[in-house]
mmCIF file with all atom_site columns, C-alpha atoms in Angstrom:
data_model
loop_
_atom_site.group_PDB
_atom_site.id
_atom_site.type_symbol
_atom_site.label_atom_id
_atom_site.label_alt_id
_atom_site.label_comp_id
_atom_site.label_asym_id
_atom_site.label_entity_id
_atom_site.label_seq_id
_atom_site.pdbx_PDB_ins_code
_atom_site.Cartn_x
_atom_site.Cartn_y
_atom_site.Cartn_z
_atom_site.occupancy
_atom_site.B_iso_or_equiv
_atom_site.pdbx_formal_charge
_atom_site.auth_seq_id
_atom_site.auth_comp_id
_atom_site.auth_asym_id
_atom_site.auth_atom_id
_atom_site.pdbx_PDB_model_num
ATOM 1   C CA . MET V 1 1   ? 9.264   18.244  -17.393 1.00 49.00 ? 1   MET V CA 1
ATOM 2   C CA . LYS V 1 2   ? 7.202   15.235  -16.323 1.00 55.00 ? 2   LYS V CA 1
ATOM 3   C CA . ARG V 1 3   ? 8.254   13.451  -13.116 1.00 57.00 ? 3   ARG V CA 1
ATOM 4   C CA . ARG V 1 4   ? 8.273   9.682   -13.074 1.00 59.00 ? 4   ARG V CA 1
ATOM 5   C CA . THR V 1 5   ? 5.929   8.334   -10.476 1.00 66.00 ? 5   THR V CA 1
ATOM 6   C CA . LYS V 1 6   ? 6.647   5.167   -8.574  1.00 73.00 ? 6   LYS V CA 1
ATOM 7   C CA . ASP V 1 7   ? 4.309   2.230   -9.170  1.00 75.00 ? 7   ASP V CA 1
ATOM 8   C CA . PRO V 1 8   ? 1.945   1.756   -6.233  1.00 77.00 ? 8   PRO V CA 1
ATOM 9   C CA . PRO V 1 9   ? 2.896   -1.160  -3.979  1.00 76.00 ? 9   PRO V CA 1
ATOM 10  C CA . THR V 1 10  ? 1.081   -4.445  -4.316  1.00 84.00 ? 10  THR V CA 1
ATOM 11  C CA . VAL V 1 11  ? -1.313  -5.452  -1.559  1.00 85.00 ? 11  VAL V CA 1
ATOM 12  C CA . GLU V 1 12  ? 1.267   -7.995  -0.360  1.00 86.00 ? 12  GLU V CA 1
ATOM 13  C CA . ALA V 1 13  ? 3.948   -5.280  -0.107  1.00 90.00 ? 13  ALA V CA 1
ATOM 14  C CA . LEU V 1 14  ? 1.773   -2.781  1.786   1.00 91.00 ? 14  LEU V CA 1
ATOM 15  C CA . PRO V 1 15  ? 2.425   -4.073  5.344   1.00 92.00 ? 15  PRO V CA 1
ATOM 16  C CA . ALA V 1 16  ? 6.213   -3.671  4.958   1.00 93.00 ? 16  ALA V CA 1
ATOM 17  C CA . ASP V 1 17  ? 5.714   -0.256  3.358   1.00 93.00 ? 17  ASP V CA 1
ATOM 18  C CA . TRP V 1 18  ? 3.440   0.828   6.220   1.00 93.00 ? 18  TRP V CA 1
ATOM 19  C CA . ARG V 1 19  ? 5.943   -0.377  8.819   1.00 95.00 ? 19  ARG V CA 1
ATOM 20  C CA . LYS V 1 20  ? 8.638   1.788   7.190   1.00 94.00 ? 20  LYS V CA 1
ATOM 21  C CA . GLN V 1 21  ? 6.277   4.750   7.381   1.00 93.00 ? 21  GLN V CA 1
ATOM 22  C CA . ALA V 1 22  ? 5.559   3.990   11.054  1.00 94.00 ? 22  ALA V CA 1
ATOM 23  C CA . LYS V 1 23  ? 9.288   3.863   11.810  1.00 94.00 ? 23  LYS V CA 1
ATOM 24  C CA . SER V 1 24  ? 9.730   7.249   10.155  1.00 93.00 ? 24  SER V CA 1
ATOM 25  C CA . LEU V 1 25  ? 6.811   8.731   12.103  1.00 93.00 ? 25  LEU V CA 1
ATOM 26  C CA . ARG V 1 26  ? 8.284   7.460   15.380  1.00 93.00 ? 26  ARG V CA 1
ATOM 27  C CA . ARG V 1 27  ? 11.593  9.184   14.639  1.00 93.00 ? 27  ARG V CA 1
ATOM 28  C CA . TYR V 1 28  ? 9.699   12.473  14.622  1.00 91.00 ? 28  TYR V CA 1
ATOM 29  C CA . GLY V 1 29  ? 7.573   11.811  17.697  1.00 93.00 ? 29  GLY V CA 1
ATOM 30  C CA . GLY V 1 30  ? 4.464   10.429  16.010  1.00 92.00 ? 30  GLY V CA 1
ATOM 31  C CA . GLU V 1 31  ? 3.960   7.466   18.359  1.00 93.00 ? 31  GLU V CA 1
ATOM 32  C CA . THR V 1 32  ? 0.136   7.321   18.093  1.00 94.00 ? 32  THR V CA 1
ATOM 33  C CA . PRO V 1 33  ? -0.090  7.411   14.268  1.00 93.00 ? 33  PRO V CA 1
ATOM 34  C CA . ALA V 1 34  ? 2.841   4.977   14.033  1.00 93.00 ? 34  ALA V CA 1
ATOM 35  C CA . THR V 1 35  ? 1.041   2.513   16.299  1.00 94.00 ? 35  THR V CA 1
ATOM 36  C CA . ALA V 1 36  ? -2.164  2.873   14.243  1.00 94.00 ? 36  ALA V CA 1
ATOM 37  C CA . ILE V 1 37  ? -0.282  2.212   10.999  1.00 93.00 ? 37  ILE V CA 1
ATOM 38  C CA . GLU V 1 38  ? 1.423   -0.855  12.500  1.00 94.00 ? 38  GLU V CA 1
ATOM 39  C CA . ARG V 1 39  ? -1.939  -2.225  13.602  1.00 95.00 ? 39  ARG V CA 1
ATOM 40  C CA . CYS V 1 40  ? -3.282  -1.729  10.083  1.00 93.00 ? 40  CYS V CA 1
ATOM 41  C CA . ALA V 1 41  ? -0.223  -3.578  8.736   1.00 93.00 ? 41  ALA V CA 1
ATOM 42  C CA . ASP V 1 42  ? -0.860  -6.452  11.178  1.00 93.00 ? 42  ASP V CA 1
ATOM 43  C CA . ASP V 1 43  ? -4.548  -6.623  10.178  1.00 93.00 ? 43  ASP V CA 1
ATOM 44  C CA . LEU V 1 44  ? -3.730  -6.602  6.473   1.00 92.00 ? 44  LEU V CA 1
ATOM 45  C CA . GLU V 1 45  ? -1.120  -9.351  6.881   1.00 91.00 ? 45  GLU V CA 1
ATOM 46  C CA . ALA V 1 46  ? -3.614  -11.494 8.794   1.00 90.00 ? 46  ALA V CA 1
ATOM 47  C CA . THR V 1 47  ? -6.238  -10.906 6.093   1.00 89.00 ? 47  THR V CA 1
ATOM 48  C CA . LEU V 1 48  ? -3.787  -11.855 3.332   1.00 88.00 ? 48  LEU V CA 1
ATOM 49  C CA . VAL V 1 49  ? -2.804  -15.068 5.149   1.00 86.00 ? 49  VAL V CA 1
ATOM 50  C CA . GLU V 1 50  ? -6.472  -15.942 5.658   1.00 84.00 ? 50  GLU V CA 1
ATOM 51  C CA . ARG V 1 51  ? -7.210  -15.217 1.994   1.00 80.00 ? 51  ARG V CA 1
ATOM 52  C CA . ASP V 1 52  ? -4.353  -17.426 0.809   1.00 81.00 ? 52  ASP V CA 1
ATOM 53  C CA . GLU V 1 53  ? -5.394  -20.243 3.164   1.00 82.00 ? 53  GLU V CA 1
ATOM 54  C CA . THR V 1 54  ? -8.983  -20.291 1.882   1.00 88.00 ? 54  THR V CA 1
ATOM 55  C CA . THR V 1 55  ? -9.689  -23.640 0.232   1.00 91.00 ? 55  THR V CA 1
ATOM 56  C CA . PHE V 1 56  ? -12.080 -24.502 -2.562  1.00 93.00 ? 56  PHE V CA 1
ATOM 57  C CA . SER V 1 57  ? -13.796 -27.665 -3.716  1.00 93.00 ? 57  SER V CA 1
ATOM 58  C CA . LEU V 1 58  ? -12.940 -28.620 -7.297  1.00 94.00 ? 58  LEU V CA 1
ATOM 59  C CA . VAL V 1 59  ? -16.171 -27.014 -8.574  1.00 94.00 ? 59  VAL V CA 1
ATOM 60  C CA . GLU V 1 60  ? -15.503 -23.769 -6.664  1.00 92.00 ? 60  GLU V CA 1
ATOM 61  C CA . ALA V 1 61  ? -11.852 -23.826 -7.769  1.00 93.00 ? 61  ALA V CA 1
ATOM 62  C CA . ALA V 1 62  ? -12.999 -24.218 -11.377 1.00 92.00 ? 62  ALA V CA 1
ATOM 63  C CA . ARG V 1 63  ? -15.104 -21.046 -11.087 1.00 91.00 ? 63  ARG V CA 1
ATOM 64  C CA . GLU V 1 64  ? -12.199 -19.157 -9.512  1.00 88.00 ? 64  GLU V CA 1
ATOM 65  C CA . SER V 1 65  ? -9.483  -20.323 -11.882 1.00 90.00 ? 65  SER V CA 1
ATOM 66  C CA . GLY V 1 66  ? -11.132 -20.692 -15.273 1.00 90.00 ? 66  GLY V CA 1
ATOM 67  C CA . TYR V 1 67  ? -10.006 -24.338 -15.552 1.00 93.00 ? 67  TYR V CA 1
ATOM 68  C CA . THR V 1 68  ? -12.435 -27.251 -15.441 1.00 93.00 ? 68  THR V CA 1
ATOM 69  C CA . ALA V 1 69  ? -12.987 -29.236 -12.265 1.00 93.00 ? 69  ALA V CA 1
ATOM 70  C CA . THR V 1 70  ? -11.793 -32.332 -14.137 1.00 94.00 ? 70  THR V CA 1
ATOM 71  C CA . HIS V 1 71  ? -8.507  -30.689 -15.094 1.00 94.00 ? 71  HIS V CA 1
ATOM 72  C CA . LEU V 1 72  ? -7.951  -29.382 -11.554 1.00 94.00 ? 72  LEU V CA 1
ATOM 73  C CA . GLY V 1 73  ? -8.730  -32.841 -10.142 1.00 93.00 ? 73  GLY V CA 1
ATOM 74  C CA . ARG V 1 74  ? -6.126  -34.334 -12.476 1.00 94.00 ? 74  ARG V CA 1
ATOM 75  C CA . LEU V 1 75  ? -3.540  -31.762 -11.316 1.00 94.00 ? 75  LEU V CA 1
ATOM 76  C CA . VAL V 1 76  ? -4.256  -32.685 -7.683  1.00 94.00 ? 76  VAL V CA 1
ATOM 77  C CA . ARG V 1 77  ? -4.135  -36.424 -8.451  1.00 93.00 ? 77  ARG V CA 1
ATOM 78  C CA . ASP V 1 78  ? -0.819  -35.994 -10.301 1.00 94.00 ? 78  ASP V CA 1
ATOM 79  C CA . GLY V 1 79  ? 0.643   -34.053 -7.363  1.00 93.00 ? 79  GLY V CA 1
ATOM 80  C CA . LYS V 1 80  ? 1.091   -30.847 -9.366  1.00 94.00 ? 80  LYS V CA 1
ATOM 81  C CA . ILE V 1 81  ? -1.225  -29.035 -6.935  1.00 93.00 ? 81  ILE V CA 1
ATOM 82  C CA . PRO V 1 82  ? -1.219  -30.008 -3.236  1.00 93.00 ? 82  PRO V CA 1
ATOM 83  C CA . ASN V 1 83  ? -4.458  -31.465 -1.908  1.00 94.00 ? 83  ASN V CA 1
ATOM 84  C CA . ALA V 1 84  ? -5.689  -29.228 0.925   1.00 91.00 ? 84  ALA V CA 1
ATOM 85  C CA . GLY V 1 85  ? -8.586  -31.619 1.574   1.00 90.00 ? 85  GLY V CA 1
ATOM 86  C CA . ARG V 1 86  ? -8.936  -35.346 2.139   1.00 90.00 ? 86  ARG V CA 1
ATOM 87  C CA . PRO V 1 87  ? -8.430  -38.299 -0.196  1.00 87.00 ? 87  PRO V CA 1
ATOM 88  C CA . ASN V 1 88  ? -11.504 -38.579 -2.445  1.00 88.00 ? 88  ASN V CA 1
ATOM 89  C CA . ALA V 1 89  ? -12.608 -35.084 -1.331  1.00 92.00 ? 89  ALA V CA 1
ATOM 90  C CA . PRO V 1 90  ? -9.855  -32.825 -2.666  1.00 94.00 ? 90  PRO V CA 1
ATOM 91  C CA . ARG V 1 91  ? -9.690  -29.103 -1.957  1.00 94.00 ? 91  ARG V CA 1
ATOM 92  C CA . ILE V 1 92  ? -7.317  -26.523 -3.374  1.00 93.00 ? 92  ILE V CA 1
ATOM 93  C CA . ALA V 1 93  ? -5.873  -23.607 -1.390  1.00 92.00 ? 93  ALA V CA 1
ATOM 94  C CA . ARG V 1 94  ? -6.223  -20.234 -3.120  1.00 90.00 ? 94  ARG V CA 1
ATOM 95  C CA . ARG V 1 95  ? -2.439  -19.751 -3.086  1.00 88.00 ? 95  ARG V CA 1
ATOM 96  C CA . HIS V 1 96  ? -2.004  -22.936 -5.186  1.00 91.00 ? 96  HIS V CA 1
ATOM 97  C CA . LEU V 1 97  ? -4.840  -22.227 -7.599  1.00 91.00 ? 97  LEU V CA 1
ATOM 98  C CA . PRO V 1 98  ? -3.682  -21.859 -11.214 1.00 90.00 ? 98  PRO V CA 1
ATOM 99  C CA . ARG V 1 99  ? -5.246  -18.937 -13.074 1.00 84.00 ? 99  ARG V CA 1
ATOM 100 C CA . LYS V 1 100 ? -6.317  -19.021 -16.675 1.00 80.00 ? 100 LYS V CA 1
ATOM 101 C CA . ALA V 1 101 ? -5.868  -15.658 -18.344 1.00 71.00 ? 101 ALA V CA 1
ATOM 102 C CA . PRO V 1 102 ? -9.280  -14.246 -19.271 1.00 63.00 ? 102 PRO V CA 1
ATOM 103 C CA . ALA V 1 103 ? -9.909  -13.951 -23.012 1.00 58.00 ? 103 ALA V CA 1
ATOM 104 C CA . GLU V 1 104 ? -11.285 -10.413 -22.903 1.00 57.00 ? 104 GLU V CA 1
ATOM 105 C CA . ALA V 1 105 ? -13.281 -8.960  -20.058 1.00 53.00 ? 105 ALA V CA 1
ATOM 106 C CA . PRO V 1 106 ? -16.202 -6.687  -20.901 1.00 54.00 ? 106 PRO V CA 1
ATOM 107 C CA . LEU V 1 107 ? -15.387 -3.018  -20.344 1.00 53.00 ? 107 LEU V CA 1
ATOM 108 C CA . ALA V 1 108 ? -18.279 -2.218  -18.009 1.00 51.00 ? 108 ALA V CA 1
ATOM 109 C CA . GLU V 1 109 ? -17.960 -5.292  -15.810 1.00 55.00 ? 109 GLU V CA 1
ATOM 110 C CA . GLU V 1 110 ? -18.479 -4.661  -12.097 1.00 53.00 ? 110 GLU V CA 1
ATOM 111 C CA . PRO V 1 111 ? -15.986 -6.401  -9.799  1.00 54.00 ? 111 PRO V CA 1
ATOM 112 C CA . GLY V 1 112 ? -17.396 -9.462  -8.086  1.00 55.00 ? 112 GLY V CA 1
ATOM 113 C CA . PRO V 1 113 ? -17.152 -10.099 -4.357  1.00 56.00 ? 113 PRO V CA 1
ATOM 114 C CA . ARG V 1 114 ? -13.795 -11.878 -4.784  1.00 59.00 ? 114 ARG V CA 1
ATOM 115 C CA . GLU V 1 115 ? -12.319 -9.339  -7.217  1.00 62.00 ? 115 GLU V CA 1
ATOM 116 C CA . ARG V 1 116 ? -11.453 -6.413  -5.005  1.00 65.00 ? 116 ARG V CA 1
ATOM 117 C CA . SER V 1 117 ? -8.832  -3.821  -5.793  1.00 71.00 ? 117 SER V CA 1
ATOM 118 C CA . ASN V 1 118 ? -5.931  -3.071  -3.470  1.00 71.00 ? 118 ASN V CA 1
ATOM 119 C CA . VAL V 1 119 ? -7.630  0.174   -2.474  1.00 73.00 ? 119 VAL V CA 1
ATOM 120 C CA . GLN V 1 120 ? -10.909 -1.586  -1.616  1.00 74.00 ? 120 GLN V CA 1
ATOM 121 C CA . ILE V 1 121 ? -9.088  -4.132  0.559   1.00 74.00 ? 121 ILE V CA 1
ATOM 122 C CA . VAL V 1 122 ? -7.182  -1.422  2.427   1.00 76.00 ? 122 VAL V CA 1
ATOM 123 C CA . GLN V 1 123 ? -10.317 0.710   2.912   1.00 73.00 ? 123 GLN V CA 1
ATOM 124 C CA . SER V 1 124 ? -12.141 -2.295  4.326   1.00 74.00 ? 124 SER V CA 1
ATOM 125 C CA . ILE V 1 125 ? -9.334  -2.943  6.823   1.00 76.00 ? 125 ILE V CA 1
ATOM 126 C CA . ILE V 1 126 ? -9.220  0.689   7.879   1.00 74.00 ? 126 ILE V CA 1
ATOM 127 C CA . ARG V 1 127 ? -13.008 0.761   8.349   1.00 73.00 ? 127 ARG V CA 1
ATOM 128 C CA . LYS V 1 128 ? -12.810 -2.415  10.419  1.00 69.00 ? 128 LYS V CA 1
ATOM 129 C CA . GLY V 1 129 ? -10.142 -0.855  12.648  1.00 66.00 ? 129 GLY V CA 1
ATOM 130 C CA . MET V 1 130 ? -12.283 2.257   13.236  1.00 63.00 ? 130 MET V CA 1
ATOM 131 C CA . GLU V 1 131 ? -15.290 0.263   14.468  1.00 60.00 ? 131 GLU V CA 1
#
């Protein structure tokens, strides 16, 4: 009989999941690994906040979102997207960036520098903590 596996947590859910694991480790005397896991959770949360706070010019936002710079500018002007920049020099925070669904991505496409998987993000944080 096949066991149902739980879906892996999203990157945003990992810090809370890691803190639960740290709490469990502490109950059984694993203070050092628990502290390490909590530090990883803190680092990941900080990275996620920084990522979401990143702002883009309209041209950069167009590349990220799939919408045109003109359309994004109209959304900012109409107040549908908050302006993270100045008047006449709008910027859009990543967390407010609308995403156009891609038509069909090529099968052998390599991920770009901004398209990292959850695993790649976590590995990068762990490597950073070991340095």
